[in-house]
């Protein structure tokens, strides 16, 4: 067979050569050790938490090494494509502060465009590039056409997908496929000419030379050394519409875009023998790989399940609505990605996560467990590290979108809100009251008269005379110039006067001598002012509320007793 002729017949319009492409997309001029990584989503929906996990690894590897991180849209499967998904996923990544140095981007007019010299970055625009290499493989006798109908092709692809589920019939099935392959491989230029003349379409298959009884060594940077049986399957390179399969596009794109490290889901690991073959056939050097395990979660019974599309936390767009700051989510991802991140964070509370010395060596081999409580915990810590001003600004923009009533209150009196949000902030042990913006409202609602829904149960159950005395006397004792010490001294003398121990120690030693302790008096005051038994420091609360509100609150509490 004259392969060169066959190649010309199959790809008459392809005139570019691989050499020209090599020259057009030369190796990148980057410092020694710089890594080139990419995120290569298919635009079939939202960004999944597992995808974001890969994004973080790719981004960190590239940028910590002075390399390039780019975005490639893998839109070769138009049947699975969701309209607008590409734009939305770029937006989501932007929202999370992920910066791509190049790749598909949203242009000023809102449509998708390309940024960078190694594009196009959407596979649907790269057909002519794939065909150059397809033609090369055919001309070297490494790929061949199979004329087939769409239905047949569908069946073949479906069978490919089921690869891992091969049943007992495996051997006879494999034998059938082998015979089929041999039949397909057996054709003449003449039959090809006839098929083409009749306008029939073909799929392009690789001519596999592997022997599955032989193993190749493959090193995954996280999973370690693996032994992979060679590929003997004539898998599809181009579908009948000329669009490449994932395998073919992966080899061509990652080569021409000069990717050094491929970070992708472990579902691609079973295909690695195909990729090894393709890179060899094409004369490309293989990149390094990290195959990431699926993110798992625990179900109601404590069993590990994969975090699937519909599970809480899977969709990166949902976090905003739930009120998680972006930083909390990226922070949580970092704790999952590197086991020593938390320790580093404890030592470096004010540094950006980008300053963390991320390392592949510290990545978990077995994959990660998504843990909602842990996320909340990380988020509380993240918010606790923010300044009151930052919290205010972020809360304001969140409420503007999701809670107008609260937004108006926050916006009307900025200083008041910042004072409230300053309580317990800074210092060695900052308060960790909320993990999401949606929790703030309940937490501080008592500061706002329109949101104030007091629970006076405690006052109703306490000694009535004491409650009435505290409520009537306290406002006259209050002086806004008092510091916390003076404030508490006054509370203690009030306690004493009403027959309550001013010191806890005294009370504990001789409880029979007292009606109670200063703690009871403080609680009466707290419940009257905040309408709840748990609140930040009452001194702070009253200081921020001021005399007028204090008087109003006390009057309201008094009224509730009758
Ligand atoms: N489009 C592929 C996917 O979404 C990308 C895999 C890869 O990163 O190579 O699974």
Coordinates of C-alpha atoms and ligand atoms in Angstrom, one line a residue:
X1 CA 0.0 0.0 0.0
X2 CA 1.2 3.4 -0.9
X3 CA 0.7 5.2 2.5
X4 CA 1.7 8.5 1.1
X5 CA -1.0 8.3 -1.6
X6 CA -3.6 7.1 0.9
X7 CA -2.8 10.1 3.1
X8 CA -3.2 12.5 0.2
X9 CA -6.5 10.9 -0.7
X10 CA -7.9 11.0 2.8
X11 CA -6.7 14.5 3.6
X12 CA -6.5 16.3 0.2
X13 CA -6.9 19.8 1.8
X14 CA -4.1 19.4 4.3
X15 CA -1.0 21.2 3.1
X16 CA 0.6 22.3 6.3
X17 CA 3.3 20.1 7.7
X18 CA 4.1 19.0 11.2
X19 CA 7.4 20.9 10.8
X20 CA 5.5 24.1 10.1
X21 CA 3.4 23.6 13.2
X22 CA 6.5 22.9 15.3
X23 CA 8.0 26.2 14.1
X24 CA 4.8 28.0 14.7
X25 CA 4.5 26.8 18.3
X26 CA 8.1 26.5 19.4
X27 CA 9.2 25.4 22.8
X28 CA 8.5 28.1 25.3
X29 CA 11.3 30.3 26.5
X30 CA 10.9 29.8 30.2
X31 CA 13.4 29.7 33.1
X32 CA 14.9 26.3 34.0
X33 CA 12.3 24.1 35.8
X34 CA 9.3 26.2 34.9
X35 CA 6.2 24.1 34.5
X36 CA 3.5 24.6 31.9
X37 CA 0.2 23.3 33.1
X38 CA -3.4 23.6 32.0
X39 CA -7.0 23.1 32.9
X40 CA -8.8 21.4 30.1
X41 CA -12.5 21.2 30.9
X42 CA -15.3 20.1 28.6
X43 CA -18.0 22.7 28.6
X44 CA -20.7 20.3 29.8
X45 CA -21.8 22.1 32.9
X46 CA -20.5 23.9 36.0
X47 CA -17.0 23.7 37.5
X48 CA -17.0 20.7 39.8
X49 CA -15.1 20.7 43.1
X50 CA -12.9 17.9 41.8
X51 CA -12.1 20.1 38.8
X52 CA -11.3 23.0 41.1
X53 CA -8.9 20.7 43.0
X54 CA -7.1 20.1 39.7
X55 CA -7.1 23.8 38.9
X56 CA -5.4 24.6 42.2
X57 CA -2.7 22.0 41.7
X58 CA -2.0 23.2 38.1
X59 CA -2.1 26.8 39.0
X60 CA 0.3 26.4 42.0
X61 CA 2.7 24.2 40.1
X62 CA 2.9 26.6 37.2
X63 CA 3.1 29.8 39.1
X64 CA 5.4 28.7 41.9
X65 CA 7.9 27.6 39.2
X66 CA 7.7 30.7 37.1
X67 CA 5.8 28.8 34.4
X68 CA 2.5 29.1 32.5
X69 CA -1.0 28.1 33.4
X70 CA -3.5 28.1 30.6
X71 CA -7.1 27.2 29.9
X72 CA -8.1 24.9 27.1
X73 CA -11.7 24.2 26.3
X74 CA -12.3 20.7 25.2
X75 CA -15.4 21.1 23.1
X76 CA -15.1 18.3 20.7
X77 CA -18.3 16.6 21.8
X78 CA -21.0 18.9 20.6
X79 CA -23.7 16.4 21.8
X80 CA -22.6 16.8 25.4
X81 CA -22.0 20.5 25.2
X82 CA -24.1 22.8 27.3
X83 CA -24.7 26.2 25.7
X84 CA -22.9 29.0 27.5
X85 CA -21.1 26.6 29.8
X86 CA -17.6 27.6 28.6
X87 CA -18.3 31.3 29.4
X88 CA -19.8 30.4 32.7
X89 CA -16.9 28.2 33.7
X90 CA -14.4 30.9 32.8
X91 CA -16.4 33.3 34.9
X92 CA -16.5 31.0 37.9
X93 CA -12.7 30.5 37.8
X94 CA -12.3 34.2 37.6
X95 CA -14.5 34.7 40.6
X96 CA -12.2 32.4 42.5
X97 CA -9.3 34.6 41.6
X98 CA -7.7 32.0 39.3
X99 CA -5.6 33.7 36.8
X100 CA -4.8 32.0 33.5
X101 CA -1.8 33.3 31.7
X102 CA -3.3 32.3 28.4
X103 CA -6.1 30.3 26.9
X104 CA -9.8 30.8 26.3
X105 CA -11.1 33.9 27.9
X106 CA -14.1 36.2 27.9
X107 CA -13.7 39.1 25.7
X108 CA -14.9 42.6 26.3
X109 CA -18.0 41.9 24.3
X110 CA -18.8 38.9 26.4
X111 CA -18.0 36.3 23.9
X112 CA -15.2 33.7 24.2
X113 CA -11.8 34.7 22.7
X114 CA -8.3 33.5 22.8
X115 CA -5.4 35.1 24.7
X116 CA -1.9 33.8 24.0
X117 CA 0.4 32.5 21.2
X118 CA -0.3 28.8 21.4
X119 CA -4.0 28.8 20.4
X120 CA -6.6 28.3 19.3
X121 CA -7.5 27.2 22.8
X122 CA -10.8 25.7 21.9
X123 CA -10.5 22.3 20.4
X124 CA -13.4 22.9 18.0
X125 CA -11.2 25.5 16.3
X126 CA -8.3 23.2 15.9
X127 CA -9.5 20.6 13.3
X128 CA -7.0 21.6 10.7
X129 CA -4.2 21.1 13.2
X130 CA -5.3 17.6 14.1
X131 CA -5.6 16.7 10.5
X132 CA -1.9 17.6 9.9
X133 CA -0.9 14.9 12.3
X134 CA -3.6 12.5 11.2
X135 CA -2.2 12.8 7.7
X136 CA 1.3 12.3 9.0
X137 CA 0.3 9.1 10.8
X138 CA -1.5 7.7 7.7
X139 CA 1.5 8.5 5.5
X140 CA 3.7 6.6 7.9
X141 CA 1.4 3.6 8.0
X142 CA 0.4 4.2 11.6
X143 CA -3.2 5.0 11.1
X144 CA -5.9 3.9 8.7
X145 CA -9.4 4.7 7.7
X146 CA -12.5 2.6 8.4
X147 CA -15.5 3.6 6.4
X148 CA -18.5 3.3 8.7
X149 CA -21.9 4.6 9.4
X150 CA -22.6 6.8 12.4
X151 CA -24.5 4.0 14.1
X152 CA -21.6 1.7 13.8
X153 CA -19.3 4.3 15.2
X154 CA -21.7 5.0 18.1
X155 CA -21.6 1.3 19.0
X156 CA -17.8 1.2 18.8
X157 CA -17.5 4.2 21.1
X158 CA -20.0 2.9 23.5
X159 CA -18.0 -0.4 23.7
X160 CA -14.9 1.7 24.3
X161 CA -16.5 3.3 27.3
X162 CA -17.4 0.0 28.8
X163 CA -13.9 -1.2 28.5
X164 CA -13.4 -1.6 32.2
X165 CA -16.6 -3.6 32.6
X166 CA -15.6 -6.4 30.3
X167 CA -17.4 -9.5 31.5
X168 CA -16.8 -13.2 31.4
X169 CA -17.2 -13.1 27.7
X170 CA -14.1 -11.0 27.6
X171 CA -12.0 -13.5 25.7
X172 CA -14.5 -14.2 22.9
X173 CA -15.3 -10.5 22.8
X174 CA -11.6 -9.7 22.4
X175 CA -11.2 -12.3 19.8
X176 CA -14.2 -10.9 17.9
X177 CA -12.7 -7.4 18.0
X178 CA -9.3 -8.8 16.9
X179 CA -10.9 -10.3 13.9
X180 CA -12.9 -7.2 13.2
X181 CA -9.7 -5.2 13.4
X182 CA -7.9 -7.5 11.0
X183 CA -10.7 -7.2 8.6
X184 CA -10.6 -3.4 8.9
X185 CA -6.9 -3.3 8.4
X186 CA -7.3 -5.2 5.2
X187 CA -8.2 -2.8 2.4
X188 CA -6.8 -1.4 -0.8
X189 CA -6.4 2.0 -2.1
X190 CA -9.0 1.1 -4.7
X191 CA -11.7 0.4 -2.1
X192 CA -10.8 3.6 -0.4
X193 CA -11.1 5.5 -3.6
X194 CA -14.5 4.0 -4.2
X195 CA -15.8 4.8 -0.7
X196 CA -14.6 8.3 -1.0
X197 CA -16.1 8.7 -4.5
X198 CA -19.5 7.5 -3.0
X199 CA -19.2 10.3 -0.4
X200 CA -18.8 7.9 2.5
X201 CA -17.3 9.0 5.7
X202 CA -14.5 7.3 7.6
X203 CA -13.2 7.2 11.1
X204 CA -9.4 7.2 11.5
X205 CA -8.0 4.4 13.6
X206 CA -4.5 4.0 14.9
X207 CA -2.7 0.9 13.8
X208 CA -1.6 -0.5 17.1
X209 CA 1.6 -2.4 17.4
X210 CA 1.5 -3.1 21.1
X211 CA 1.6 -6.5 22.8
X212 CA -0.6 -6.6 25.9
X213 CA 1.6 -9.3 27.3
X214 CA 4.4 -6.8 27.5
X215 CA 4.4 -4.1 30.1
X216 CA 5.7 -0.5 29.9
X217 CA 6.7 1.5 33.0
X218 CA 4.7 4.6 33.6
X219 CA 5.6 7.0 36.4
X220 CA 2.7 9.1 37.8
X221 CA 4.1 11.9 40.0
X222 CA 1.7 11.1 42.8
X223 CA 0.7 7.5 42.3
X224 CA 4.3 6.4 41.7
X225 CA 5.6 3.7 39.3
X226 CA 3.0 1.7 37.5
X227 CA 3.3 -1.2 35.1
X228 CA 1.0 -0.8 32.1
X229 CA 0.2 -3.5 29.5
X230 CA 0.9 -2.2 26.0
X231 CA -2.0 -1.1 23.9
X232 CA -3.1 -3.4 21.1
X233 CA -6.4 -1.7 20.3
X234 CA -6.8 0.2 17.1
X235 CA -8.6 3.0 18.9
X236 CA -10.3 5.9 17.0
X237 CA -8.2 9.1 16.4
X238 CA -10.7 11.0 14.3
X239 CA -14.4 10.5 14.3
X240 CA -16.3 10.5 11.1
X241 CA -16.9 14.2 11.3
X242 CA -13.2 14.8 11.4
X243 CA -13.2 15.7 15.0
X244 CA -10.6 14.1 17.2
X245 CA -11.2 11.8 20.1
X246 CA -9.9 12.8 23.5
X247 CA -6.8 10.7 23.1
X248 CA -5.7 12.2 19.8
X249 CA -6.5 15.8 20.8
X250 CA -4.6 15.3 24.1
X251 CA -1.4 14.3 22.4
X252 CA -1.5 17.0 19.8
X253 CA -2.6 19.8 22.0
X254 CA -0.4 19.1 25.0
X255 CA 2.5 18.8 22.7
X256 CA 1.9 21.9 20.7
X257 CA 1.0 24.0 23.7
X258 CA 4.1 22.7 25.3
X259 CA 2.5 21.4 28.4
X260 CA 5.1 19.9 30.8
X261 CA 2.7 18.6 33.5
X262 CA -0.8 17.1 32.9
X263 CA -3.0 17.1 35.9
X264 CA -6.2 15.2 35.2
X265 CA -8.7 12.9 36.8
X266 CA -7.7 9.3 37.3
X267 CA -10.5 8.1 35.0
X268 CA -7.9 8.7 32.3
X269 CA -5.3 6.4 33.8
X270 CA -6.8 3.3 32.0
X271 CA -6.1 5.1 28.7
X272 CA -2.5 5.8 29.4
X273 CA -1.2 2.9 27.3
X274 CA -3.0 4.6 24.3
X275 CA -1.4 7.9 25.1
X276 CA 2.0 6.3 25.4
X277 CA 1.6 4.8 22.0
X278 CA 0.3 8.0 20.5
X279 CA 3.2 10.1 21.7
X280 CA 5.6 7.6 20.5
X281 CA 4.0 7.4 17.0
X282 CA 3.9 11.1 16.7
X283 CA 7.4 11.5 17.9
X284 CA 6.4 13.7 20.8
X285 CA 8.0 13.8 24.2
X286 CA 5.5 12.8 26.9
X287 CA 4.6 15.3 29.6
X288 CA 4.7 14.3 33.2
X289 CA 1.3 13.3 34.7
X290 CA -0.6 13.6 37.9
X291 CA -3.8 11.6 38.0
X292 CA -5.9 12.9 40.8
X293 CA -8.2 10.6 42.7
X294 CA -11.9 11.3 42.8
X295 CA -13.1 13.5 45.7
X296 CA -15.1 11.3 48.1
X297 CA -17.7 12.1 50.7
X298 CA -19.2 10.1 53.5
X299 CA -22.9 9.1 53.2
X300 CA -25.4 8.8 56.0
X301 CA -24.0 5.4 56.9
X302 CA -20.4 6.5 57.0
X303 CA -19.5 4.9 53.7
X304 CA -17.2 6.5 51.2
X305 CA -19.1 7.7 48.1
X306 CA -17.9 9.8 45.2
X307 CA -18.8 13.4 45.4
X308 CA -21.2 13.5 42.5
X309 CA -22.6 16.3 40.5
X310 CA -25.7 16.7 42.7
X311 CA -24.0 16.5 46.0
X312 CA -23.7 19.4 48.3
X313 CA -20.5 21.2 47.7
X314 CA -19.9 19.7 44.2
X315 CA -20.8 22.8 42.2
X316 CA -18.4 25.7 42.6
X317 CA -21.1 28.2 41.9
X318 CA -23.1 27.2 45.0
X319 CA -20.6 28.3 47.5
X320 CA -21.3 32.0 46.9
X321 CA -25.0 31.6 47.4
X322 CA -24.4 29.7 50.7
X323 CA -22.2 32.6 51.7
X324 CA -18.8 31.1 51.8
X325 CA -16.1 33.6 51.0
X326 CA -14.0 32.5 48.0
X327 CA -10.9 32.5 50.2
X328 CA -12.4 29.9 52.5
X329 CA -13.0 27.5 49.6
X330 CA -9.6 28.0 48.1
X331 CA -8.1 27.7 51.6
X332 CA -10.0 24.4 52.2
X333 CA -8.8 23.1 48.8
X334 CA -5.3 23.8 49.9
X335 CA -5.8 21.8 53.1
X336 CA -6.9 18.9 50.9
X337 CA -4.1 19.2 48.4
X338 CA -1.2 19.4 50.8
X339 CA -1.2 17.7 54.2
X340 CA 1.1 20.2 55.7
X341 CA -0.9 23.3 54.7
X342 CA -2.8 23.6 57.9
X343 CA 0.4 23.5 60.0
X344 CA 1.9 26.2 57.7
X345 CA -1.3 28.3 58.0
X346 CA -1.2 28.1 61.8
X347 CA 2.4 29.5 61.7
X348 CA 1.7 32.1 59.0
X349 CA -1.8 33.4 59.7
X350 CA -1.5 36.6 57.7
X351 CA 0.2 35.2 54.5
X352 CA -1.6 34.5 51.3
X353 CA -2.1 30.9 50.4
X354 CA 0.0 31.6 47.3
X355 CA 3.1 32.0 49.5
X356 CA 2.7 28.4 50.7
X357 CA 5.5 26.2 49.4
X358 CA 3.2 23.7 47.7
X359 CA 4.8 20.4 46.9
X360 CA 3.8 17.4 44.8
X361 CA 5.4 15.1 47.4
X362 CA 2.9 16.2 50.0
X363 CA -0.1 15.2 47.9
X364 CA -2.3 12.4 49.1
X365 CA -2.2 9.2 46.9
X366 CA -5.4 7.8 48.1
X367 CA -7.5 10.9 47.3
X368 CA -9.5 13.2 49.5
X369 CA -12.6 13.2 51.5
X370 CA -14.8 16.2 51.3
X371 CA -15.9 17.2 54.8
X372 CA -18.5 19.8 55.3
X373 CA -17.7 20.4 58.9
X374 CA -14.1 20.8 58.1
X375 CA -14.9 23.3 55.4
X376 CA -16.9 25.3 57.9
X377 CA -14.1 25.2 60.3
X378 CA -11.6 26.4 57.8
X379 CA -14.0 29.1 56.8
X380 CA -14.5 30.4 60.4
X381 CA -10.8 30.6 60.7
X382 CA -10.5 32.4 57.3
X383 CA -13.1 35.0 58.3
X384 CA -11.6 35.4 61.8
X385 CA -8.3 36.5 60.1
X386 CA -10.0 39.2 58.1
X387 CA -10.2 42.8 59.4
X388 CA -13.6 44.2 60.4
X389 CA -13.4 46.5 57.3
X390 CA -12.8 43.5 55.0
X391 CA -15.6 41.6 56.6
X392 CA -17.9 44.6 56.3
X393 CA -17.1 45.1 52.6
X394 CA -17.6 41.4 51.8
X395 CA -20.7 41.1 53.8
X396 CA -22.1 44.2 52.2
X397 CA -21.6 42.9 48.7
X398 CA -23.0 39.5 49.6
X399 CA -26.1 40.9 51.3
X400 CA -26.7 43.2 48.4
X401 CA -27.1 40.1 46.3
X402 CA -28.9 37.8 48.7
X403 CA -30.4 39.7 51.6
X404 CA -31.6 43.2 50.8
X405 CA -33.2 43.9 54.2
X406 CA -29.9 43.2 56.0
X407 CA -28.0 45.0 53.3
X408 CA -29.9 48.2 53.9
X409 CA -29.2 48.1 57.6
X410 CA -25.5 47.5 57.1
X411 CA -25.3 50.2 54.5
X412 CA -27.3 52.8 56.5
X413 CA -24.8 52.9 59.3
X414 CA -21.4 51.8 58.2
X415 CA -19.5 52.7 61.4
X416 CA -22.0 50.9 63.6
X417 CA -21.7 47.7 61.5
X418 CA -17.9 47.9 61.5
X419 CA -17.9 48.4 65.3
X420 CA -20.1 45.3 65.7
X421 CA -17.9 43.3 63.4
X422 CA -14.8 44.4 65.3
X423 CA -15.9 42.6 68.5
X424 CA -13.3 40.0 69.4
X425 CA -11.4 40.5 66.2
X426 CA -7.6 40.6 66.1
X427 CA -5.5 39.4 69.0
X428 CA -4.3 35.9 69.6
X429 CA -7.6 34.2 69.9
X430 CA -10.1 36.0 67.7
X431 CA -13.8 35.1 67.9
X432 CA -14.9 32.5 65.3
X433 CA -18.6 33.3 65.2
X434 CA -19.4 32.7 61.6
X435 CA -18.2 30.6 58.7
X436 CA -20.5 32.0 56.1
X437 CA -21.9 35.4 55.3
X438 CA -25.4 33.9 55.7
X439 CA -24.7 33.2 59.4
X440 CA -23.8 36.8 60.2
X441 CA -27.3 38.1 60.3
X442 CA -28.5 35.8 63.1
X443 CA -25.3 36.3 64.9
X444 CA -25.6 40.1 65.2
X445 CA -29.3 40.7 64.5
X446 CA -29.9 41.8 68.1
X447 CA -27.9 45.0 67.4
X448 CA -30.6 46.1 65.1
X449 CA -34.0 47.1 66.5
X450 CA -35.9 45.9 63.4
X451 CA -34.3 42.5 63.6
X452 CA -34.5 42.2 67.4
X453 CA -36.5 39.2 68.5
X454 CA -35.6 38.8 72.2
X455 CA -36.1 35.6 74.2
X456 CA -36.7 36.8 77.8
X457 CA -37.3 33.3 79.2
X458 CA -34.3 33.6 81.5
X459 CA -35.6 36.9 83.0
X460 CA -39.0 35.3 83.6
X461 CA -37.5 32.4 85.5
X462 CA -35.1 34.5 87.5
X463 CA -35.9 36.1 90.9
X464 CA -38.3 38.8 89.9
X465 CA -37.3 41.4 92.4
X466 CA -33.6 41.0 91.4
X467 CA -34.4 41.4 87.8
X468 CA -36.5 44.5 88.4
X469 CA -33.8 46.0 90.5
X470 CA -31.0 45.3 88.0
X471 CA -33.1 46.7 85.2
X472 CA -34.0 49.9 87.0
X473 CA -30.6 50.5 88.6
X474 CA -28.3 49.6 85.8
X475 CA -28.9 52.6 83.5
X476 CA -28.1 55.0 86.3
X477 CA -24.8 53.2 87.0
X478 CA -23.8 53.2 83.4
X479 CA -21.2 55.6 82.3
X480 CA -19.8 55.4 78.7
X481 CA -16.4 56.6 80.0
X482 CA -15.9 53.4 82.1
X483 CA -13.4 50.9 80.9
X484 CA -14.1 47.2 81.2
X485 CA -12.7 47.1 84.7
X486 CA -14.7 50.0 86.1
X487 CA -17.7 48.6 84.4
X488 CA -17.4 45.3 86.0
X489 CA -16.6 46.8 89.4
X490 CA -19.9 48.6 89.2
X491 CA -21.7 45.4 88.4
X492 CA -20.1 43.7 91.4
X493 CA -21.2 46.4 93.7
X494 CA -24.7 46.2 92.4
X495 CA -24.5 42.4 93.0
X496 CA -23.4 42.9 96.5
X497 CA -26.2 45.4 97.2
X498 CA -28.8 42.9 96.0
X499 CA -27.4 40.1 98.1
X500 CA -25.3 38.4 95.4
X501 CA -21.7 37.4 95.8
X502 CA -19.5 39.9 94.0
X503 CA -16.7 37.3 93.5
X504 CA -17.3 33.8 92.2
X505 CA -14.8 32.4 94.6
X506 CA -16.7 33.8 97.6
X507 CA -19.9 32.4 96.2
X508 CA -18.4 28.9 95.7
X509 CA -17.0 28.8 99.2
X510 CA -20.3 29.8 100.9
X511 CA -23.2 29.6 98.5
X512 CA -25.7 29.6 101.4
X513 CA -24.7 33.2 102.3
X514 CA -25.9 34.6 98.9
X515 CA -28.8 34.6 96.6
X516 CA -26.4 34.0 93.8
X517 CA -23.3 35.5 92.3
X518 CA -22.3 38.4 90.1
X519 CA -22.6 36.0 87.1
X520 CA -26.4 36.0 87.6
X521 CA -26.5 39.8 87.6
X522 CA -24.4 39.9 84.5
X523 CA -26.7 37.4 82.8
X524 CA -29.8 39.5 83.6
X525 CA -28.1 42.4 82.0
X526 CA -27.0 40.4 79.0
X527 CA -30.4 39.0 78.3
X528 CA -32.1 42.4 78.7
X529 CA -29.7 44.0 76.2
X530 CA -29.3 41.3 73.7
X531 CA -32.4 39.2 74.2
X532 CA -30.2 36.0 74.3
X533 CA -28.1 34.2 76.8
X534 CA -25.2 33.8 74.4
X535 CA -23.6 36.9 73.0
X536 CA -20.3 38.6 72.7
X537 CA -19.0 40.4 75.8
X538 CA -21.8 42.5 77.3
X539 CA -19.5 45.4 78.0
X540 CA -18.6 45.6 74.3
X541 CA -22.2 45.2 73.2
X542 CA -23.4 48.1 75.4
X543 CA -20.4 50.2 74.4
X544 CA -21.3 49.9 70.8
X545 CA -25.1 50.2 71.3
X546 CA -24.7 53.4 73.3
X547 CA -26.9 54.8 76.1
X548 CA -29.9 55.4 74.1
X549 CA -30.3 51.9 72.8
X550 CA -29.4 50.5 76.2
X551 CA -32.2 52.5 77.9
X552 CA -34.6 51.3 75.2
X553 CA -33.6 47.7 75.6
X554 CA -33.9 47.8 79.4
X555 CA -37.4 49.4 79.1
X556 CA -38.5 46.7 76.7
X557 CA -37.3 44.0 79.0
X558 CA -39.1 45.5 81.9
X559 CA -42.3 45.7 79.9
X560 CA -42.0 42.0 79.0
X561 CA -42.2 41.1 82.7
X562 CA -45.7 42.4 83.2
Ligands
LIG1 N1 -11.7 17.3 28.9 C1 -11.1 16.3 29.8 C2 -12.1 16.1 30.9 O1 -12.8 17.0 31.2 C3 -9.8 16.8 30.2 C4 -8.9 15.8 30.8 C5 -7.5 16.4 30.8 O2 -7.3 17.3 31.6 O3 -6.7 16.0 30.0 O4 -12.0 15.1 31.6

